[in-house]
PDB file of C-alpha atoms in Angstrom:
ATOM      1  CA  MET A   9      20.760  23.324  18.930  1.00  0.00           C
ATOM      2  CA  GLU A  10      22.419  23.961  22.046  1.00  0.00           C
ATOM      3  CA  GLY A  11      25.654  25.521  21.423  1.00  0.00           C
ATOM      4  CA  VAL A  12      25.331  25.736  17.557  1.00  0.00           C
ATOM      5  CA  GLU A  13      24.663  28.983  15.812  1.00  0.00           C
ATOM      6  CA  TRP A  14      22.565  29.174  13.206  1.00  0.00           C
ATOM      7  CA  GLN A  15      24.519  30.700  11.141  1.00  0.00           C
ATOM      8  CA  SER A  16      27.310  27.755  10.924  1.00  0.00           C
ATOM      9  CA  ASP A  17      27.683  25.494   9.004  1.00  0.00           C
ATOM     10  CA  LEU A  18      26.759  22.947  10.747  1.00  0.00           C
ATOM     11  CA  ALA A  19      23.301  25.028  11.374  1.00  0.00           C
ATOM     12  CA  ARG A  20      22.778  24.630   8.126  1.00  0.00           C
ATOM     13  CA  GLU A  21      24.197  20.942   6.756  1.00  0.00           C
ATOM     14  CA  VAL A  22      21.451  19.950   9.542  1.00  0.00           C
ATOM     15  CA  VAL A  23      18.492  21.784   7.939  1.00  0.00           C
ATOM     16  CA  ALA A  24      19.440  21.170   4.743  1.00  0.00           C
ATOM     17  CA  VAL A  25      18.724  17.239   5.785  1.00  0.00           C
ATOM     18  CA  ASN A  26      15.675  17.669   7.119  1.00  0.00           C
ATOM     19  CA  ILE A  27      14.863  19.805   3.541  1.00  0.00           C
ATOM     20  CA  ILE A  28      16.081  16.716   2.068  1.00  0.00           C
ATOM     21  CA  ASP A  29      14.550  14.598   3.748  1.00  0.00           C
ATOM     22  CA  SER A  30      11.065  15.826   3.847  1.00  0.00           C
ATOM     23  CA  TRP A  31      10.726  16.588   0.372  1.00  0.00           C
ATOM     24  CA  LEU A  32      12.446  12.976  -0.782  1.00  0.00           C
ATOM     25  CA  LEU A  33      10.021  11.363   1.505  1.00  0.00           C
ATOM     26  CA  SER A  34       7.067  14.354  -0.189  1.00  0.00           C
ATOM     27  CA  LEU A  35       7.983  12.275  -3.671  1.00  0.00           C
ATOM     28  CA  SER A  36       8.122   8.964  -2.529  1.00  0.00           C
ATOM     29  CA  GLY A  37       5.737   8.351   0.685  1.00  0.00           C
ATOM     30  CA  LYS A  38       1.958   6.947  -0.161  1.00  0.00           C
ATOM     31  CA  ARG A  39      -0.169   9.189  -0.922  1.00  0.00           C
ATOM     32  CA  PRO A  40      -3.708   7.409  -0.709  1.00  0.00           C
ATOM     33  CA  LEU A  41      -5.795   7.064  -3.441  1.00  0.00           C
ATOM     34  CA  PRO A  42      -8.873   8.763  -4.406  1.00  0.00           C
ATOM     35  CA  THR A  43     -12.289   6.610  -4.166  1.00  0.00           C
ATOM     36  CA  LEU A  44     -13.367   5.273  -7.384  1.00  0.00           C
ATOM     37  CA  VAL A  45     -16.742   5.657  -8.468  1.00  0.00           C
ATOM     38  CA  ASP A  46     -19.280   3.928 -10.072  1.00  0.00           C
ATOM     39  CA  ALA A  47     -19.919   5.730 -13.740  1.00  0.00           C
ATOM     40  CA  SER A  48     -23.763   4.202 -14.166  1.00  0.00           C
ATOM     41  CA  THR A  49     -24.836   4.534 -10.401  1.00  0.00           C
ATOM     42  CA  GLN A  50     -22.473   6.863  -9.048  1.00  0.00           C
ATOM     43  CA  ASN A  51     -22.398   4.486  -6.191  1.00  0.00           C
ATOM     44  CA  THR A  52     -18.790   3.949  -4.870  1.00  0.00           C
ATOM     45  CA  ILE A  53     -16.857   0.412  -6.200  1.00  0.00           C
ATOM     46  CA  ARG A  54     -16.633  -2.248  -3.607  1.00  0.00           C
ATOM     47  CA  LEU A  55     -16.092  -5.881  -5.268  1.00  0.00           C
ATOM     48  CA  THR A  56     -18.317  -7.893  -4.222  1.00  0.00           C
ATOM     49  CA  THR A  57     -18.369 -11.810  -4.258  1.00  0.00           C
ATOM     50  CA  ASP A  58     -21.069 -13.448  -4.018  1.00  0.00           C
ATOM     51  CA  HIS A  59     -21.223 -17.768  -2.672  1.00  0.00           C
ATOM     52  CA  TYR A  60     -23.703 -20.102  -3.599  1.00  0.00           C
ATOM     53  CA  ARG A  61     -23.610 -23.430  -3.425  1.00  0.00           C
ATOM     54  CA  VAL A  62     -26.607 -24.890  -6.349  1.00  0.00           C
ATOM     55  CA  THR A  63     -28.023 -28.410  -5.870  1.00  0.00           C
ATOM     56  CA  ASP A  64     -29.898 -28.380  -9.205  1.00  0.00           C
ATOM     57  CA  TRP A  65     -27.644 -26.991 -12.372  1.00  0.00           C
ATOM     58  CA  ASP A  66     -29.715 -28.422 -15.122  1.00  0.00           C
ATOM     59  CA  ALA A  67     -32.969 -25.844 -13.597  1.00  0.00           C
ATOM     60  CA  LEU A  68     -30.424 -22.727 -12.614  1.00  0.00           C
ATOM     61  CA  ALA A  69     -29.615 -23.096 -16.005  1.00  0.00           C
ATOM     62  CA  SER A  70     -32.871 -23.354 -17.615  1.00  0.00           C
ATOM     63  CA  ILE A  71     -34.803 -19.809 -14.955  1.00  0.00           C
ATOM     64  CA  LEU A  72     -31.610 -18.531 -16.716  1.00  0.00           C
ATOM     65  CA  ALA A  73     -31.817 -19.469 -20.187  1.00  0.00           C
ATOM     66  CA  GLU A  74     -35.539 -17.784 -19.908  1.00  0.00           C
ATOM     67  CA  GLN A  75     -34.506 -14.987 -18.754  1.00  0.00           C
ATOM     68  CA  PRO A  76     -34.463 -11.556 -21.906  1.00  0.00           C
ATOM     69  CA  ASP A  77     -31.453  -9.410 -20.064  1.00  0.00           C
ATOM     70  CA  VAL A  78     -29.699 -12.457 -18.952  1.00  0.00           C
ATOM     71  CA  GLU A  79     -26.203 -14.617 -21.705  1.00  0.00           C
ATOM     72  CA  GLY A  80     -24.758 -16.699 -21.433  1.00  0.00           C
ATOM     73  CA  ASP A  81     -23.826 -20.467 -20.042  1.00  0.00           C
ATOM     74  CA  ARG A  82     -22.435 -22.869 -17.480  1.00  0.00           C
ATOM     75  CA  GLY A  83     -18.981 -23.400 -19.761  1.00  0.00           C
ATOM     76  CA  SER A  84     -18.800 -19.349 -20.267  1.00  0.00           C
ATOM     77  CA  GLY A  85     -20.605 -18.282 -17.457  1.00  0.00           C
ATOM     78  CA  TRP A  86     -23.769 -16.229 -17.805  1.00  0.00           C
ATOM     79  CA  VAL A  87     -24.102 -11.651 -17.693  1.00  0.00           C
ATOM     80  CA  ARG A  88     -26.865 -10.047 -16.675  1.00  0.00           C
ATOM     81  CA  PHE A  89     -27.230  -6.629 -17.831  1.00  0.00           C
ATOM     82  CA  VAL A  90     -28.890  -3.572 -18.838  1.00  0.00           C
ATOM     83  CA  GLU A  91     -29.593  -1.810 -22.027  1.00  0.00           C
ATOM     84  CA  MET A  92     -27.685   1.125 -22.349  1.00  0.00           C
ATOM     85  CA  GLY A  93     -29.339   2.205 -26.419  1.00  0.00           C
ATOM     86  CA  GLY A  94     -27.587   2.313 -29.418  1.00  0.00           C
ATOM     87  CA  GLU A  95     -26.621  -1.264 -29.252  1.00  0.00           C
ATOM     88  CA  LYS A  96     -24.685  -0.704 -25.797  1.00  0.00           C
ATOM     89  CA  ARG A  97     -25.117  -2.852 -23.123  1.00  0.00           C
ATOM     90  CA  ARG A  98     -23.202  -2.704 -19.519  1.00  0.00           C
ATOM     91  CA  ALA A  99     -23.281  -5.618 -17.297  1.00  0.00           C
ATOM     92  CA  ARG A 100     -25.038  -5.831 -14.265  1.00  0.00           C
ATOM     93  CA  ALA A 101     -23.527  -9.315 -12.765  1.00  0.00           C
ATOM     94  CA  THR A 102     -21.649 -12.205 -13.648  1.00  0.00           C
ATOM     95  CA  LEU A 103     -21.696 -15.409 -12.561  1.00  0.00           C
ATOM     96  CA  THR A 104     -19.505 -18.245 -12.434  1.00  0.00           C
ATOM     97  CA  ALA A 105     -19.702 -21.689 -11.258  1.00  0.00           C
ATOM     98  CA  LYS A 106     -16.768 -22.702 -10.093  1.00  0.00           C
ATOM     99  CA  GLY A 107     -16.277 -26.878  -9.624  1.00  0.00           C
ATOM    100  CA  ALA A 108     -19.425 -29.090  -9.357  1.00  0.00           C
ATOM    101  CA  ASP A 109     -21.763 -27.325  -6.949  1.00  0.00           C
ATOM    102  CA  ALA A 110     -20.591 -23.148  -6.522  1.00  0.00           C
ATOM    103  CA  LEU A 111     -21.458 -20.344  -8.135  1.00  0.00           C
ATOM    104  CA  GLU A 112     -19.554 -16.958  -7.843  1.00  0.00           C
ATOM    105  CA  VAL A 113     -21.791 -13.413  -8.682  1.00  0.00           C
ATOM    106  CA  PHE A 114     -19.878 -10.823  -8.914  1.00  0.00           C
ATOM    107  CA  CYS A 115     -20.288  -7.375  -8.890  1.00  0.00           C
ATOM    108  CA  ARG A 116     -18.471  -3.871  -8.547  1.00  0.00           C
ATOM    109  CA  THR A 117     -20.808  -2.128  -5.814  1.00  0.00           C
ATOM    110  CA  LEU A 118     -22.459  -3.356  -3.232  1.00  0.00           C
ATOM    111  CA  GLU A 119     -26.055  -2.173  -4.763  1.00  0.00           C
ATOM    112  CA  LEU A 120     -25.355  -4.165  -7.888  1.00  0.00           C
ATOM    113  CA  ALA A 121     -25.082  -6.804  -5.368  1.00  0.00           C
ATOM    114  CA  ASP A 122     -27.592  -6.750  -3.330  1.00  0.00           C
ATOM    115  CA  GLU A 123     -30.056  -6.067  -6.019  1.00  0.00           C
ATOM    116  CA  SER A 124     -28.788  -9.138  -8.498  1.00  0.00           C
ATOM    117  CA  ARG A 125     -29.060 -11.596  -5.203  1.00  0.00           C
ATOM    118  CA  LYS A 126     -32.724 -10.224  -4.328  1.00  0.00           C
ATOM    119  CA  TRP A 127     -33.244 -10.649  -8.156  1.00  0.00           C
ATOM    120  CA  LEU A 128     -31.213 -14.816  -8.150  1.00  0.00           C
ATOM    121  CA  GLU A 129     -32.623 -15.991  -5.210  1.00  0.00           C
ATOM    122  CA  ARG A 130     -36.553 -15.193  -6.045  1.00  0.00           C
ATOM    123  CA  LEU A 131     -36.227 -16.979  -9.677  1.00  0.00           C
ATOM    124  CA  ALA A 132     -34.300 -19.892  -8.611  1.00  0.00           C
ATOM    125  CA  ARG A 133     -35.773 -20.486  -5.938  1.00  0.00           C
ATOM    126  CA  THR A 134     -34.470 -23.847  -4.223  1.00  0.00           C
ATOM    127  CA  ALA A 135     -31.690 -24.200  -7.128  1.00  0.00           C
ATOM    128  CA  LEU A 136     -28.994 -23.285  -4.800  1.00  0.00           C
ATOM    129  CA  LYS A 137     -27.904 -21.480  -1.532  1.00  0.00           C
ATOM    130  CA  PHE A 138     -25.837 -19.160  -0.623  1.00  0.00           C
ATOM    131  CA  ARG A 139     -23.420 -19.146   1.234  1.00  0.00           C
ATOM    132  CA  VAL A 140     -20.804 -15.933   1.628  1.00  0.00           C
ATOM    133  CA  ARG A 141     -20.216 -12.580   1.044  1.00  0.00           C
ATOM    134  CA  GLU A 142     -16.806 -11.406   0.108  1.00  0.00           C
ATOM    135  CA  ILE A 143     -16.289  -6.989  -0.405  1.00  0.00           C
ATOM    136  CA  ALA A 144     -12.939  -6.186  -1.306  1.00  0.00           C
ATOM    137  CA  ASP A 145     -11.738  -2.404  -1.890  1.00  0.00           C
ATOM    138  CA  PRO A 146     -10.581  -2.065  -5.451  1.00  0.00           C
ATOM    139  CA  ARG A 147      -8.062   0.396  -3.794  1.00  0.00           C
ATOM    140  CA  SER A 148      -6.420  -2.291  -1.054  1.00  0.00           C
ATOM    141  CA  PRO A 149      -3.040  -4.073  -1.641  1.00  0.00           C
ATOM    142  CA  LYS A 150      -4.416  -7.490  -1.777  1.00  0.00           C
ATOM    143  CA  VAL A 151      -6.425  -6.055  -5.377  1.00  0.00           C
ATOM    144  CA  LEU A 152      -3.152  -4.614  -7.027  1.00  0.00           C
ATOM    145  CA  GLU A 153      -1.845  -7.195  -6.662  1.00  0.00           C
ATOM    146  CA  ALA A 154      -3.870  -9.868  -8.121  1.00  0.00           C
ATOM    147  CA  ALA A 155      -4.604  -6.751 -10.626  1.00  0.00           C
ATOM    148  CA  ALA A 156      -0.518  -6.920 -11.467  1.00  0.00           C
ATOM    149  CA  ARG A 157      -0.589 -10.692 -11.533  1.00  0.00           C
ATOM    150  CA  SER A 158      -3.019 -10.649 -14.343  1.00  0.00           C
ATOM    151  CA  CYS A 159      -1.260  -8.215 -16.615  1.00  0.00           C
ATOM    152  CA  GLY A 160       1.461 -10.479 -16.067  1.00  0.00           C
ATOM    153  CA  ARG A 161       3.983  -7.816 -13.862  1.00  0.00           C
ATOM    154  CA  LYS A 162       4.970  -8.359  -9.917  1.00  0.00           C
ATOM    155  CA  ALA A 163       4.258  -5.999  -7.430  1.00  0.00           C
ATOM    156  CA  PRO A 164       7.353  -4.213  -6.370  1.00  0.00           C
ATOM    157  CA  ALA A 165       9.229  -6.095  -3.406  1.00  0.00           C
ATOM    158  CA  PRO A 166      11.054  -3.739  -0.243  1.00  0.00           C
ATOM    159  CA  VAL A 167      14.433  -4.182  -0.276  1.00  0.00           C
ATOM    160  CA  PRO A 168      15.346  -6.499   1.859  1.00  0.00           C
ATOM    161  CA  ASP A 169      16.793  -5.439   5.513  1.00  0.00           C
ATOM    162  CA  ASP A 170      19.830  -6.918   5.619  1.00  0.00           C
ATOM    163  CA  VAL A 171      20.053  -5.324   1.939  1.00  0.00           C
ATOM    164  CA  LEU A 172      19.433  -1.800   3.810  1.00  0.00           C
ATOM    165  CA  ARG A 173      22.344  -2.890   6.591  1.00  0.00           C
ATOM    166  CA  GLY A 174      24.899  -3.411   4.168  1.00  0.00           C
ATOM    167  CA  PHE A 175      24.138   0.384   1.992  1.00  0.00           C
ATOM    168  CA  MET A 176      24.284   1.599   4.888  1.00  0.00           C
ATOM    169  CA  THR A 177      27.144   0.624   6.605  1.00  0.00           C
ATOM    170  CA  ASP A 178      28.783   1.142   3.898  1.00  0.00           C
ATOM    171  CA  LEU A 179      27.387   3.842   3.891  1.00  0.00           C
ATOM    172  CA  TYR A 180      28.473   5.491   6.814  1.00  0.00           C
ATOM    173  CA  GLY A 181      32.149   2.826   6.785  1.00  0.00           C
ATOM    174  CA  ASN A 182      34.439   5.323   7.497  1.00  0.00           C
ATOM    175  CA  TRP A 183      32.499   8.237   8.585  1.00  0.00           C
ATOM    176  CA  ALA A 184      34.739   8.983  11.409  1.00  0.00           C
ATOM    177  CA  ASP A 185      37.413   9.422   9.670  1.00  0.00           C
ATOM    178  CA  THR A 186      35.843  11.311   5.978  1.00  0.00           C
ATOM    179  CA  PRO A 187      36.300  15.908   6.647  1.00  0.00           C
ATOM    180  CA  ILE A 188      33.237  16.827   6.361  1.00  0.00           C
ATOM    181  CA  PRO A 189      31.837  20.566   5.938  1.00  0.00           C
ATOM    182  CA  ALA A 190      29.597  21.973   8.611  1.00  0.00           C
ATOM    183  CA  LEU A 191      32.965  20.454  11.162  1.00  0.00           C
ATOM    184  CA  GLY A 192      34.596  23.021   9.401  1.00  0.00           C
ATOM    185  CA  ASP A 193      36.441  20.242   7.145  1.00  0.00           C
ATOM    186  CA  LYS A 194      37.753  18.417  10.087  1.00  0.00           C
ATOM    187  CA  THR A 195      36.729  14.073  10.844  1.00  0.00           C
ATOM    188  CA  PRO A 196      34.596  14.322  13.141  1.00  0.00           C
ATOM    189  CA  ARG A 197      37.194  12.339  14.922  1.00  0.00           C
ATOM    190  CA  GLN A 198      39.051  15.248  14.886  1.00  0.00           C
ATOM    191  CA  ALA A 199      36.191  17.523  15.508  1.00  0.00           C
ATOM    192  CA  VAL A 200      35.849  15.946  19.269  1.00  0.00           C
ATOM    193  CA  GLY A 201      38.900  16.928  20.333  1.00  0.00           C
ATOM    194  CA  THR A 202      37.144  20.314  21.614  1.00  0.00           C
ATOM    195  CA  GLU A 203      33.970  20.743  24.287  1.00  0.00           C
ATOM    196  CA  GLN A 204      32.661  22.998  20.946  1.00  0.00           C
ATOM    197  CA  GLY A 205      33.258  20.322  17.780  1.00  0.00           C
ATOM    198  CA  ARG A 206      32.004  17.590  20.626  1.00  0.00           C
ATOM    199  CA  ARG A 207      29.335  18.998  21.105  1.00  0.00           C
ATOM    200  CA  ALA A 208      28.987  19.943  16.527  1.00  0.00           C
ATOM    201  CA  VAL A 209      28.705  15.837  16.139  1.00  0.00           C
ATOM    202  CA  ILE A 210      26.436  14.680  18.771  1.00  0.00           C
ATOM    203  CA  ASP A 211      23.799  17.242  17.146  1.00  0.00           C
ATOM    204  CA  LEU A 212      24.797  15.901  13.494  1.00  0.00           C
ATOM    205  CA  LEU A 213      24.374  12.347  14.983  1.00  0.00           C
ATOM    206  CA  ARG A 214      21.809  12.622  16.441  1.00  0.00           C
ATOM    207  CA  SER A 215      19.562  14.579  12.975  1.00  0.00           C
ATOM    208  CA  TYR A 216      20.582  11.331  11.487  1.00  0.00           C
ATOM    209  CA  GLU A 217      19.094   9.160  13.907  1.00  0.00           C
ATOM    210  CA  HIS A 218      16.019  11.435  14.164  1.00  0.00           C
ATOM    211  CA  ALA A 219      16.395  10.952   9.944  1.00  0.00           C
ATOM    212  CA  GLU A 220      16.295   7.130  10.178  1.00  0.00           C
ATOM    213  CA  LEU A 221      13.211   7.335  12.692  1.00  0.00           C
ATOM    214  CA  ARG A 222      11.292   8.609   9.408  1.00  0.00           C
ATOM    215  CA  ARG A 223      12.136   6.367   7.157  1.00  0.00           C
ATOM    216  CA  VAL A 224      10.930   3.722   9.438  1.00  0.00           C
ATOM    217  CA  ARG A 225       7.965   5.247  10.021  1.00  0.00           C
ATOM    218  CA  ASP A 226       6.654   5.804   6.967  1.00  0.00           C
ATOM    219  CA  GLN A 227       8.657   3.473   4.790  1.00  0.00           C
ATOM    220  CA  GLY A 228       8.884   0.692   7.172  1.00  0.00           C
ATOM    221  CA  GLY A 229      11.558  -2.544   7.927  1.00  0.00           C
ATOM    222  CA  ALA A 230      13.603  -1.767  11.056  1.00  0.00           C
ATOM    223  CA  PRO A 231      15.867   1.097  11.958  1.00  0.00           C
ATOM    224  CA  PHE A 232      19.647   0.857  11.013  1.00  0.00           C
ATOM    225  CA  ASP A 233      21.207   1.832  14.579  1.00  0.00           C
ATOM    226  CA  LEU A 234      23.944   4.013  14.209  1.00  0.00           C
ATOM    227  CA  GLY A 235      25.517   3.079  17.325  1.00  0.00           C
ATOM    228  CA  PHE A 236      28.552   2.290  15.946  1.00  0.00           C
ATOM    229  CA  LEU A 237      29.844   6.221  15.694  1.00  0.00           C
ATOM    230  CA  TRP A 238      29.046   6.914  18.787  1.00  0.00           C
ATOM    231  CA  GLU A 239      31.081   4.166  19.813  1.00  0.00           C
ATOM    232  CA  GLN A 240      33.828   4.647  16.979  1.00  0.00           C
ATOM    233  CA  LEU A 241      34.120   8.194  19.181  1.00  0.00           C
ATOM    234  CA  GLY A 242      33.477   7.707  22.560  1.00  0.00           C
ATOM    235  CA  LEU A 243      30.578   9.665  22.401  1.00  0.00           C
ATOM    236  CA  ASP A 244      27.922   8.467  25.083  1.00  0.00           C
ATOM    237  CA  ARG A 245      24.496   7.838  23.147  1.00  0.00           C
ATOM    238  CA  GLY A 246      22.471   9.168  26.525  1.00  0.00           C
ATOM    239  CA  ARG A 247      24.249  12.151  26.898  1.00  0.00           C
TER     240      ARG A 247
END
């Protein structure tokens, strides 16, 4: 801050604003979620759904009924499992009928999905035909929102820009005529009467604008324009 002593009240306030802003961002900022690993296979969890068109439901149901590691039926769906010992089982794939001619096969990892596809196509032969595969990261916003809906909760909505603008307008509405300790308990309008006070007010305004740019960078949304504060005080924003 050119022309401002580091031990001055203004310097302390600007530094305090930046420290508080950084601290708040560290608490509220987005952190990357950890990679999720399947406990039984040690493979990365990648939710995989294979879509098939079924040409012969009776043949498919008969084939699945003969498999010792498959339980279920068309109405409730099938589960392919692996014995874990001690009467415990773990699902390898779930097969769900969708509509008149569609089947979805879900696996929790890509490796399980590849193995299940080979297994199913080898058994079913012409009773079904592969269509497409969908892969989802369990950490993605889409999956997290779907999980929230399944629990009866809605993902928090971002604050609308118009609401934020209203709040910021109220916050800074009387700023030009409010005594500020960093300006020697003068109002910004009073402080701009001297060259030193003018520089101090400009530095303070720029610190506010930098904080707003960081907010937009880290949280998204539209930046709040503080240009009206410059205009109220007759200051040139470009200098």
